[in-house]
XYZ file of C-alpha atoms in Angstrom:
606
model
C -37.033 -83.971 -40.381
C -38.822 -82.713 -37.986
C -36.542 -83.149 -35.272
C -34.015 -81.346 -36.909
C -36.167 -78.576 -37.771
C -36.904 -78.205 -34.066
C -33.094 -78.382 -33.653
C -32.554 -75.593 -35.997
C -35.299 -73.669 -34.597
C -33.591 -73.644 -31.154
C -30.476 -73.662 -32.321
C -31.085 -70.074 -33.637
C -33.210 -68.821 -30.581
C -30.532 -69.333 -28.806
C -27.824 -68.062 -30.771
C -30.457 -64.874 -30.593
C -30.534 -64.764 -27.122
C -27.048 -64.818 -26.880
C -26.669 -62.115 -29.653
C -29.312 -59.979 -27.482
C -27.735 -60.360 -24.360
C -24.039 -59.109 -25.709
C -25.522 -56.240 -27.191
C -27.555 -55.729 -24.162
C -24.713 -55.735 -21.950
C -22.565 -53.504 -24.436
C -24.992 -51.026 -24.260
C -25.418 -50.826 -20.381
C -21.495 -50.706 -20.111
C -21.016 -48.074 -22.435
C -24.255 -46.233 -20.352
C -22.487 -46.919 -17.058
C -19.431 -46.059 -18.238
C -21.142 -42.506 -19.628
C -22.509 -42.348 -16.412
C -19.206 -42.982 -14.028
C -17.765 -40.081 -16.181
C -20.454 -37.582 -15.857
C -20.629 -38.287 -11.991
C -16.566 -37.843 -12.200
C -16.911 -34.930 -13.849
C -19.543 -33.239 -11.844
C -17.166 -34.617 -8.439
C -14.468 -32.704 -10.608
C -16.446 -29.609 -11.141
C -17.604 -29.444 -7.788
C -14.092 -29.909 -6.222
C -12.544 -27.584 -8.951
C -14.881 -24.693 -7.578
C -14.347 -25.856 -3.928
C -10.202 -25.518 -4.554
C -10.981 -22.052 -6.159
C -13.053 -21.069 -3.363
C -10.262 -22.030 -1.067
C -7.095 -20.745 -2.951
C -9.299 -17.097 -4.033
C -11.630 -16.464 -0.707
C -13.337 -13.348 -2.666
C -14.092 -16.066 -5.075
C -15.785 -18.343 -2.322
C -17.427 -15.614 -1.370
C -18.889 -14.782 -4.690
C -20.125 -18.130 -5.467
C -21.693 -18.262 -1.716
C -23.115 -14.711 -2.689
C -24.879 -16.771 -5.697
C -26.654 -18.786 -3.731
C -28.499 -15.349 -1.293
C -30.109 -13.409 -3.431
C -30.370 -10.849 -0.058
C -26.414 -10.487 0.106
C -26.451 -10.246 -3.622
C -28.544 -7.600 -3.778
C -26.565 -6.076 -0.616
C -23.672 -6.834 -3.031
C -24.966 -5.382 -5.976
C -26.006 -1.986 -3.902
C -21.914 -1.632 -2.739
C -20.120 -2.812 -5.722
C -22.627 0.267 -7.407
C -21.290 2.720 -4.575
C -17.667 1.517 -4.693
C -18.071 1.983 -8.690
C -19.017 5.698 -8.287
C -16.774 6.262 -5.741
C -13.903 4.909 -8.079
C -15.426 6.978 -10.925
C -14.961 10.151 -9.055
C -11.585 9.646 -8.033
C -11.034 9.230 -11.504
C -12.038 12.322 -12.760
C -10.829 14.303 -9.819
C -7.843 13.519 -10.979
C -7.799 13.977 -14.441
C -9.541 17.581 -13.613
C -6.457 18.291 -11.567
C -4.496 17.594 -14.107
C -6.480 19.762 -16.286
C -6.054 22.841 -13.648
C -2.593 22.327 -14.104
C -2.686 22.927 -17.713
C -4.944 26.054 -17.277
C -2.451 27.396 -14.912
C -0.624 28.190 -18.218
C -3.639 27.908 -21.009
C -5.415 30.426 -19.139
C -9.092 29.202 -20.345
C -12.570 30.001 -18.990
C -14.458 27.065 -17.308
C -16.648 26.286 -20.624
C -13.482 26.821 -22.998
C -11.319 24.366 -20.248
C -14.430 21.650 -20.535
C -13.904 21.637 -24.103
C -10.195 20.974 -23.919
C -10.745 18.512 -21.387
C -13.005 16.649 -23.683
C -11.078 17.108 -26.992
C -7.810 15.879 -24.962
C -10.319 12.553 -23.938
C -11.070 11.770 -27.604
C -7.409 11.690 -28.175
C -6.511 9.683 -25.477
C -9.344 7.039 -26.364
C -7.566 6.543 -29.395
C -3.977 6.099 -28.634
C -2.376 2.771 -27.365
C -0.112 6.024 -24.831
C -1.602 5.449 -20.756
C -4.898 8.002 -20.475
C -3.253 9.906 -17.762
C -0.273 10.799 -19.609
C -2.412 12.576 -21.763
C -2.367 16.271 -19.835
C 0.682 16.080 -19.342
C 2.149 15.958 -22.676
C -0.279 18.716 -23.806
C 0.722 20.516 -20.790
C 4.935 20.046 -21.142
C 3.727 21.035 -24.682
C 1.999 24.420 -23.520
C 4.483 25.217 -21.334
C 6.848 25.540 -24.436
C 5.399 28.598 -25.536
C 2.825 27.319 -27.833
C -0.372 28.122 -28.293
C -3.494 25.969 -27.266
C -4.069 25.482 -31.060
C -0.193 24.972 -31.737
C -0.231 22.619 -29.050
C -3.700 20.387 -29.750
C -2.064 20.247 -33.034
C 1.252 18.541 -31.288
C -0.221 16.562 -29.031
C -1.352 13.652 -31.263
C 1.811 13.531 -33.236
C 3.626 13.467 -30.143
C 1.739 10.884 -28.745
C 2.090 8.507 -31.623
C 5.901 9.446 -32.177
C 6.800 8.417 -28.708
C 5.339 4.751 -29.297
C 6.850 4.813 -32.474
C 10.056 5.952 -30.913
C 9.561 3.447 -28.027
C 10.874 6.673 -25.947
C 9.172 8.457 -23.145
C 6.850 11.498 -24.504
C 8.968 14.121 -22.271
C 11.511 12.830 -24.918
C 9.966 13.464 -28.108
C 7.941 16.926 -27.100
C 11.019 18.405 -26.012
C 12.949 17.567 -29.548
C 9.561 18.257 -31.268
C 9.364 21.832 -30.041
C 13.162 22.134 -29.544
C 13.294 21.536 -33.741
C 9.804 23.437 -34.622
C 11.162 26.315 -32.536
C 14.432 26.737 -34.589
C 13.454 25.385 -38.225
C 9.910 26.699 -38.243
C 8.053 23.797 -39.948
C 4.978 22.166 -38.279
C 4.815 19.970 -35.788
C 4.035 16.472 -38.288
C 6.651 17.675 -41.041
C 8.777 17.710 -37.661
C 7.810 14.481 -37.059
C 8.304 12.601 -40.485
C 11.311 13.847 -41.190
C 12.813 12.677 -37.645
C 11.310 9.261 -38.741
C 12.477 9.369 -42.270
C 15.706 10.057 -40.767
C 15.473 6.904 -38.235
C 15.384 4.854 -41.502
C 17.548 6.319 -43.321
C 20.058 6.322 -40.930
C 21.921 3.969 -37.944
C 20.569 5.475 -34.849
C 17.603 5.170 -32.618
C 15.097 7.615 -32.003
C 15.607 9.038 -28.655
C 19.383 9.224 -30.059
C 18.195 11.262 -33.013
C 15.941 13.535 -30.594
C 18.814 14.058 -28.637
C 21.706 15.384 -31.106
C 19.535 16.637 -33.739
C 17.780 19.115 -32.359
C 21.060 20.913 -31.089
C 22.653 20.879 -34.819
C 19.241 22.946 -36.400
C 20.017 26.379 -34.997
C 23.641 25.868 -36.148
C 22.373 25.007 -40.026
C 19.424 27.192 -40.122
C 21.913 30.233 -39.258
C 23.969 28.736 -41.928
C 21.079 28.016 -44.121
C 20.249 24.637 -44.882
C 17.184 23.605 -44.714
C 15.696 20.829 -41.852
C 14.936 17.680 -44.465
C 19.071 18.422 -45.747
C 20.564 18.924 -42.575
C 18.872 15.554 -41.403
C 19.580 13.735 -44.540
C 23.133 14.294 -43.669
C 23.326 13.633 -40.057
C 21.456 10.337 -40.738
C 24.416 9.865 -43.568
C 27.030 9.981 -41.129
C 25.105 7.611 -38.556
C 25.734 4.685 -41.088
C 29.807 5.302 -40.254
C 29.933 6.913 -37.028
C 27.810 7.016 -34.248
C 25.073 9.248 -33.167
C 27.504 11.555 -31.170
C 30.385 10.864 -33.435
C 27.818 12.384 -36.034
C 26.594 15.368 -33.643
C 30.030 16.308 -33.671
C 30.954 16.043 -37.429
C 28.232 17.488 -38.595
C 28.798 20.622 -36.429
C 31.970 20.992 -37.264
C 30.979 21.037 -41.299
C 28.421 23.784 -40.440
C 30.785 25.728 -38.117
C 33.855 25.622 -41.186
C 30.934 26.765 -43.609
C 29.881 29.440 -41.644
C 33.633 30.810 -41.133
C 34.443 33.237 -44.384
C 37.747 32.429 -44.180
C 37.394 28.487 -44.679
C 34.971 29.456 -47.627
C 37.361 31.200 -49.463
C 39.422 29.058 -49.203
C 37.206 26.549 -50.508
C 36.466 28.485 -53.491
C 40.309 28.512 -54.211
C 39.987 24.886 -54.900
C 37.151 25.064 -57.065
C 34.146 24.444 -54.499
C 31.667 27.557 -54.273
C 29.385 27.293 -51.376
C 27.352 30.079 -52.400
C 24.993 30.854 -55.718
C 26.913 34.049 -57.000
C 23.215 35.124 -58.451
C 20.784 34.354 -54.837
C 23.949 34.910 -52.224
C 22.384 32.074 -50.904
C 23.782 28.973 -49.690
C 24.264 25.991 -51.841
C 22.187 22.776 -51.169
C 24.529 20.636 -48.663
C 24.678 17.672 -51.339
C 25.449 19.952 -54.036
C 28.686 21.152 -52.151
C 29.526 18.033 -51.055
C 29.789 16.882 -55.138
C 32.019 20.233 -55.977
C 34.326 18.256 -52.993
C 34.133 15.397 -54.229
C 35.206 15.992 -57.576
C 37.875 17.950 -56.725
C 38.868 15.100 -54.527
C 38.602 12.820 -57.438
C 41.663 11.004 -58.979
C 44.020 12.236 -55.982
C 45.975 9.846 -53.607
C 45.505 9.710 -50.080
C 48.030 11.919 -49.078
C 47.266 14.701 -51.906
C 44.000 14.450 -50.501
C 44.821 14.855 -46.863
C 47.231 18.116 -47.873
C 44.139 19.548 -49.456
C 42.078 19.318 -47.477
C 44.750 20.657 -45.150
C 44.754 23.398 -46.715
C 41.238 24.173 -46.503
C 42.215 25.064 -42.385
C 39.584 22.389 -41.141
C 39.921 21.141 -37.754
C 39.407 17.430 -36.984
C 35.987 16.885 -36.405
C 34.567 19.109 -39.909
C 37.393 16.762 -41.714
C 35.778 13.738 -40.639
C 32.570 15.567 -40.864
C 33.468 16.301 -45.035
C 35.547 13.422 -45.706
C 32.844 10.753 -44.296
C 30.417 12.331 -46.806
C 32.162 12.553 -49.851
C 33.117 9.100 -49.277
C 29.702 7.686 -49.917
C 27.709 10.420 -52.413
C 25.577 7.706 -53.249
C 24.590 7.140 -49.104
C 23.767 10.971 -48.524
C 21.860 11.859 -51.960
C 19.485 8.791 -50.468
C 19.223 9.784 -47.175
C 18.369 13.671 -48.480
C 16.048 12.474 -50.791
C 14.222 10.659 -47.842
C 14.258 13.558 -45.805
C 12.752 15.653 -48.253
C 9.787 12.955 -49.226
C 9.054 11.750 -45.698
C 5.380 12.764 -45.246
C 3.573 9.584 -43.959
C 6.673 8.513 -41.970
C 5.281 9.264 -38.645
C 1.765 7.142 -39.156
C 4.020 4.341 -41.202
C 6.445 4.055 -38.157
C 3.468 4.127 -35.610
C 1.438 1.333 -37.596
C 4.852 -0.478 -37.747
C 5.226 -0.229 -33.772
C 1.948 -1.635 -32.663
C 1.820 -4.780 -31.546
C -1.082 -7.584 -31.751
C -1.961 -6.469 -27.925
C -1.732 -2.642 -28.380
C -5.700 -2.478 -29.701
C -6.116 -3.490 -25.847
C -4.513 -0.526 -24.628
C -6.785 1.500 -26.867
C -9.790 -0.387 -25.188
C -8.681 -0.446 -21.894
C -8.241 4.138 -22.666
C -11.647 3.624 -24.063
C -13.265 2.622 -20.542
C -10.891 4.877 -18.857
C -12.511 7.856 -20.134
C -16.097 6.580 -19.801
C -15.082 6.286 -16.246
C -13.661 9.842 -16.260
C -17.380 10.861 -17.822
C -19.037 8.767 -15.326
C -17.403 10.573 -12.453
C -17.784 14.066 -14.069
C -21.255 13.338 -13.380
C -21.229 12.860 -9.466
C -18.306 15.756 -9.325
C -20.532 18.802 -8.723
C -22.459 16.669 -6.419
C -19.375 16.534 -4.384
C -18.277 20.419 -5.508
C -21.562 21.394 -4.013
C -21.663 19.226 -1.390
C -17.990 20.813 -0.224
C -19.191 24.374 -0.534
C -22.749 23.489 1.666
C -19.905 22.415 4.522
C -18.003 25.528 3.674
C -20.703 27.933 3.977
C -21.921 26.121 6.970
C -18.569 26.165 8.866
C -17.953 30.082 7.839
C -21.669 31.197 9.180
C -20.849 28.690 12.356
C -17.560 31.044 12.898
C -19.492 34.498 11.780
C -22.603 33.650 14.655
C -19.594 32.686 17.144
C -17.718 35.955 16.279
C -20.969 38.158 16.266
C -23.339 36.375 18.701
C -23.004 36.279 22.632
C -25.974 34.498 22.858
C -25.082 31.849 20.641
C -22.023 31.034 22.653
C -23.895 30.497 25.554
C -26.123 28.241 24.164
C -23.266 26.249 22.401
C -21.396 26.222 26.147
C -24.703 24.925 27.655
C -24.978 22.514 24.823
C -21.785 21.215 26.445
C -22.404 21.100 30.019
C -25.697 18.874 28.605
C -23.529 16.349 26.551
C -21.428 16.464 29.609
C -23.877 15.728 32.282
C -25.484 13.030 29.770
C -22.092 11.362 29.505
C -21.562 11.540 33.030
C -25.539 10.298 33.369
C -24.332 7.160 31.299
C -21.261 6.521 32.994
C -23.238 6.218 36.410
C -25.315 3.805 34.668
C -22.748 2.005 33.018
C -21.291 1.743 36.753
C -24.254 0.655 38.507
C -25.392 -2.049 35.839
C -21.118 -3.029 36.005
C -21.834 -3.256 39.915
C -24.971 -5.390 39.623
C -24.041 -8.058 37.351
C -21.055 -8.654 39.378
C -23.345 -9.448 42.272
C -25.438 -11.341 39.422
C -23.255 -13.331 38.882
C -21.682 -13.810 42.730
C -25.449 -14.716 43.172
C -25.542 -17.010 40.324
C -22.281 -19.249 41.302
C -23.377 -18.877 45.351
C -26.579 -20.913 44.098
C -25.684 -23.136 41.795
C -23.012 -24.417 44.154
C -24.936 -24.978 46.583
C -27.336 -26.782 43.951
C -24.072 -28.856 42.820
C -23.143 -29.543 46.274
C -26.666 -30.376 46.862
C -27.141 -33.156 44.077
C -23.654 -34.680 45.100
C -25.235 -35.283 48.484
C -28.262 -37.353 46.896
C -26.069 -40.224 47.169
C -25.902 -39.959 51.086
C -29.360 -37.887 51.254
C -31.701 -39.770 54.017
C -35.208 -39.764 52.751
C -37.027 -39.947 49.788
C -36.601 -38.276 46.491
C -39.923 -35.640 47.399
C -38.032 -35.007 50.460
C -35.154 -33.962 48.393
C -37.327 -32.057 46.231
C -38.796 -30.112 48.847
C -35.788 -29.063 50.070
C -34.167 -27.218 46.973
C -37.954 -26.303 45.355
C -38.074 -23.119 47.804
C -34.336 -22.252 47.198
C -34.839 -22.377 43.545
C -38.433 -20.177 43.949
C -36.235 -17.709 46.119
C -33.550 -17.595 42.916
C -36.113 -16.998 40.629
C -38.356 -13.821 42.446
C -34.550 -12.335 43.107
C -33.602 -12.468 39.252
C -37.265 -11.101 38.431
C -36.341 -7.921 41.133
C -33.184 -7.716 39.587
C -34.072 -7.854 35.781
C -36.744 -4.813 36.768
C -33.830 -2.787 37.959
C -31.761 -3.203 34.780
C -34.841 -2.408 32.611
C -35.492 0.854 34.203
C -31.459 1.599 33.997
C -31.301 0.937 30.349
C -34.222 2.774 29.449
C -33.008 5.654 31.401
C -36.292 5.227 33.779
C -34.099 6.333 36.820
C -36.777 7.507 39.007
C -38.127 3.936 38.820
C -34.514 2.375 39.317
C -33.768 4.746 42.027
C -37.231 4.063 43.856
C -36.587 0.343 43.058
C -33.238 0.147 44.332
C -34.278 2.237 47.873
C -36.912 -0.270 48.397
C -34.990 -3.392 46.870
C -35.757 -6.557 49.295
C -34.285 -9.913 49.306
C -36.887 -13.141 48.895
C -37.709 -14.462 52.479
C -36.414 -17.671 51.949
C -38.429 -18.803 55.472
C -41.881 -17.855 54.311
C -41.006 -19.507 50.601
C -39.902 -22.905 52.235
C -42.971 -22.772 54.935
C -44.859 -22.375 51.975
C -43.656 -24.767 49.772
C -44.008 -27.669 52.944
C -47.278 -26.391 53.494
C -48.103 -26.818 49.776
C -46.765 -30.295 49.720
C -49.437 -31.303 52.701
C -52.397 -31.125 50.974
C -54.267 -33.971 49.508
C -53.320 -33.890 46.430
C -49.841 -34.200 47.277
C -50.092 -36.921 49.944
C -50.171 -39.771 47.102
C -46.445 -38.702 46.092
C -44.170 -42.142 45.755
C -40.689 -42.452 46.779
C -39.792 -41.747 42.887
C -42.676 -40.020 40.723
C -40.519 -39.852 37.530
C -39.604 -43.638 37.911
C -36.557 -45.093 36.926
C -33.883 -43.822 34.442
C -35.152 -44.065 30.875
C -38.888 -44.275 31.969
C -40.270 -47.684 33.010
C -42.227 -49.560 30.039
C -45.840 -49.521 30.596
C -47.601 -52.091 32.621
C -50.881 -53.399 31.665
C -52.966 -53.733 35.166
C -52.326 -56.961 36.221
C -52.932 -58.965 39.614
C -49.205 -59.990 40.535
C -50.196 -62.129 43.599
C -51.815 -65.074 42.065
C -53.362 -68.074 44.610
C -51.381 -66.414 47.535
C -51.787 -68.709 50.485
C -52.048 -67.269 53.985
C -51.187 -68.699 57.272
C -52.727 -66.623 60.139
C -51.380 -66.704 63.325
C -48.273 -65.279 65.181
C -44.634 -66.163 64.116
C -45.612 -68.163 61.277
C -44.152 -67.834 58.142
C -46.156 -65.962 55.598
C -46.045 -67.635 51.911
C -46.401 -65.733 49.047
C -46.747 -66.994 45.249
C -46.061 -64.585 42.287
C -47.100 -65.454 38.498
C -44.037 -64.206 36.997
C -45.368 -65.502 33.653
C -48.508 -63.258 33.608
C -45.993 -60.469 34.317
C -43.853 -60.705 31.553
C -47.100 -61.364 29.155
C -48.279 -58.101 30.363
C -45.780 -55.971 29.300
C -46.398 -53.588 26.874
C -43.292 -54.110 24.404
C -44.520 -51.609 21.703
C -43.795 -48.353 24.364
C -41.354 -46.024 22.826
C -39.747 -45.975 25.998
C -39.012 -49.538 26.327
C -37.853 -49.450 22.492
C -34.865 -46.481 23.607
C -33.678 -48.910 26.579
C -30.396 -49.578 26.346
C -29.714 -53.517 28.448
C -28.422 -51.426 31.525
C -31.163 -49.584 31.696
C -33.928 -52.424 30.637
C -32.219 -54.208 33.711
C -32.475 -51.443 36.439
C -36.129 -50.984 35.573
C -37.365 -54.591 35.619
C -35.452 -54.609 39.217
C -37.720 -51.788 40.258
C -40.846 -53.222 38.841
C -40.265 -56.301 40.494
C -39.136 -54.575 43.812
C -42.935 -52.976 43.526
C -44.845 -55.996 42.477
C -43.061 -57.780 45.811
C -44.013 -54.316 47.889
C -47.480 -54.571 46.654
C -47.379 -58.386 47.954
C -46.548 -57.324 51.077
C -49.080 -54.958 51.274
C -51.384 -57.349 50.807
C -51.311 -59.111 53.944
């Protein structure tokens, strides 16, 4: 029982473990795996940016900019400049385009300011470019309105031209063209143009096109501007917009000719109210046609109307109406209800990015504000240079004395150019020699270490041979560098005195020097090679190479000499950074030398 219990016991221990384990594992792959995609992620990141940097270099340099807070800030100070300089570019030019207006508006400075900023609150709220702005009030202006006639116009215009999806030139010419000859305000103007649009088969710019040329033919007739457009936009549902121009003038022309209207009222149709003298409504005369038209066959009604003494185009002008009464009552009654066309067409024509145009107009003319600011800077700034230059010309004109000092002025900046040329010579002159001097002495350096190899002598001997040529180089350069202070600090007394009394090195009394130098005591330990070998040689703890030498005195005999190489390898001091840097070429040439010196000092020792 026991035993099984036990079994049991370890049975489920183990089955733990296991259990453990998995999870364990499950849990550090899932972490690793976490962590292999955040570390691909950030390699993504990192490369994304580097890619950007390469493919935009203003955007490398922005995110390198990050990173130096000093060539931020340097940044920061130029985008700040290049942002007012940008601002008042703006607004110079939106002023010019405000002198243009004022060219015609006539206005005083203060009165002009106010336009200027009346015209910006219109602009910030219309989808139509912020610089188009002046000039549609000004095309509007120059039409013989007033200021307040055209402020009025403006907006309307503004909006009817997106609405229209026509230029503005467009619509303000038709605007003014139709309040000019119909005498109705500008928005009546407008809706009934757009009531007409609907009403009818013809685009906008089509409609500002014809209509306004048929008005001062009906108003001298004397229909009225919703009527007259009611039936144009009739006849645009048969014929086209110029088909309609033309057939619509030729209905006013025949109704405006006495003879046609008698004869009209011979068959029944009276186009004038016997009690006003006035002219009947246009859809009113069209239903006396009509009825007399009624019941007949096609070619009754042809003679008829035949004998009426219409030419072609008011016959298809009259008999395209009266063919649909139903069409032109509709198109009238729109004409004469269409206030709120204009905003409903202009709500109808934005689209879902048009509010961005609005914003975008909206920064414009903070930017136009923001220049304004730095504008009579710059005005004043322009007339301080302007007054400057015209007293400059008045003490030329009126002052003798004054132009003598100006032509002295010149003879000084022309002797201190010349002054600087000379220099600019001299120091050209002496580092050409500089540098003859230079490549005369290092090739003779060069050619001197190439004859090491075949030199005679020891390595001092070498030494002392280029040490006083190298002295001589250096006292030369110092001389030199003197002169070229003294020229470039415009100390040309000193140069000049410097350059009279220049004097090469004596290279004889430097080398007797130098050998003399190299005789006294200190120097008369020198070895053959006080640097020692290539690399450095390891360090040598003291040691007595010659170990139980035996000596055999006497002439001719051979000499016998023992060396412990043993205690020489113990000694060496393997922990010297030099030895540790060895590479085996060079760990081979300098155990040959310190064995060519232990068997010297052997030698010595007999």
């Amino acid at each position: 029982m026991a035993t099984a219990r036990m079994d049991l016991h370890l049975t489920l221990r183990e089955k733990l473990s296991m259990g453990l384990n998995s999870a364990k594992n499950k849990v550090n792959k899932a972490v690793n795996q976490m962590q292999g995609k955040l570390n691909s992620l950030r390699s993504s990141g990192a490369k994304m940016l580097s890619a950007l940097g390469d493919e935009i270099p203003q955007l490398g340099d922005a995110l390198a900019l990050l990173a130096n807070p000093l060539a931020l800030t340097v940044a920061g100070v130029g985008a700040v400049a290049a942002a007012i300089g940008y601002a008042t570019k703006q607004a110079n030019a939106w002023w010019e385009s405000m002198a243009q207006i004022n060219v015609t508006a006539e206005l005083s400075r203060d009165k002009l300011k106010k336009l200027s900023d009346k015209l910006l609150e219109i602009g910030s709220r219309n989808v139509a470019p912020l610089e188009e702005i002046p000039k549609a009030f000004n095309r509007i202006i120059s039409a013989g309105l007033s200021v307040n006639q055209s402020m009025a116009a403006l907006e309307p215009t503004l909006r009817a031209a997106k609405a229209g999806f026509t230029d503005i030139e467009t619509v303000a010419s038709a605007a003014i063209s139709v309040m000019s000859s119909s005498g109705e305000n500008v928005n009546k103007v407008y809706d009934i143009l757009f009531a007409t649009v609907k009403s009818g088969n013809a685009e906008f710019k089509d409609i500002a096109n014809y209509l306004p040329k048929i008005i001062p033919l009906a108003k001298n007739v004397g229909f009225a501007l919703d009527e007259t457009a009611g039936a144009y936009a009739a006849l645009t549902t048969k014929l086209s917009a110029e088909q309609s121009s033309t057939a619509l003038e030729g209905i006013l022309r025949s109704l405006s000719n006495t003879k046609i209207v008698g004869q009209f009222k011979k068959i029944g149709v009276d186009v004038f109210d016997i009690k006003t003298g006035k002219v009947k409504p246009i859809l009113e005369i069209m239903k006396q046609l009509e009825k007399q038209m009624a019941g007949l066959t096609d070619n009754q009604r042809m003679k008829k109307m035949a004998s009426l003494g219409l030419d072609q185009s008011s016959s298809v002008g009259f008999g395209t109406l009266i063919q649909d009464m139903k069409g032109l009552s509709k198109a009238i009654d729109a004409s004469q209800n269409s206030q709120g066309s204009l905003a409903k067409a202009y709500q109808d024509s934005l689209t879902p990015m048009e509010s961005w145009k609005t914003v975008w107009n909206q920064i414009q003319v903070l930017i136009v504000k923001f220049g304004e600011v730095f504008l009579p800077i710059m005005t004043d700034a322009g007339n301080k240079v302007l007054e400057t230059v015209d007293s400059i010309k008045k003490l030329w004109n009126e002052s003798a004395l004054f132009r003598d000092y100006i032509t002295s002025l010149g003879y000084v900046f022309e002797w201190a150019f010349n002054i600087a040329t000379i220099g600019i010579r001299i120091t050209y002159y002496y580092l050409k020699g500089l540098i003859w001097l230079f490549s005369t002495v290092f090739t003779a350096i060069w050619n001197g270490i190439k004859a090491v190899t075949g030199f005679k002598g020891s390595f001092t001997d070498l030494y002392l041979k280029v040490k006083p040529l190298l002295i001589w180089m250096k006292q030369l350069l110092i001389e030199i560098a003197d002169i070229l202070y003294d020229v470039f600090t415009f100390n040309f007394a000193s140069a000049a005195d410097k350059i009279k009394n220049f004097k090469f090195p004596n290279l004889k009394e430097i080398t007797a020097k130098v050998m003399l130098d190299a005789k006294k005591p200190s120097d008369t330990e020198l070895v053959d090679d006080p640097e020692g070998p290539p690399g450095g040689l390891p360090p040598v703890a003291p040691i007595s190479p010659i170990d139980d030498a035996t000596k055999i005195s006497g002439g001719g005999q051979a000499k016998n000499l023992t060396i412990n190489i043993g205690s020489l390898v113990e000694n060496l001091s393997t922990k010297s950074e030099e030895f540790n840097k060895m590479n085996p070429q060079e760990f081979e040439r300098a155990m040959t030398e310190l064995l060519m010196r232990v068997i010297r000092s052997g030698e010595l020792a007999f």
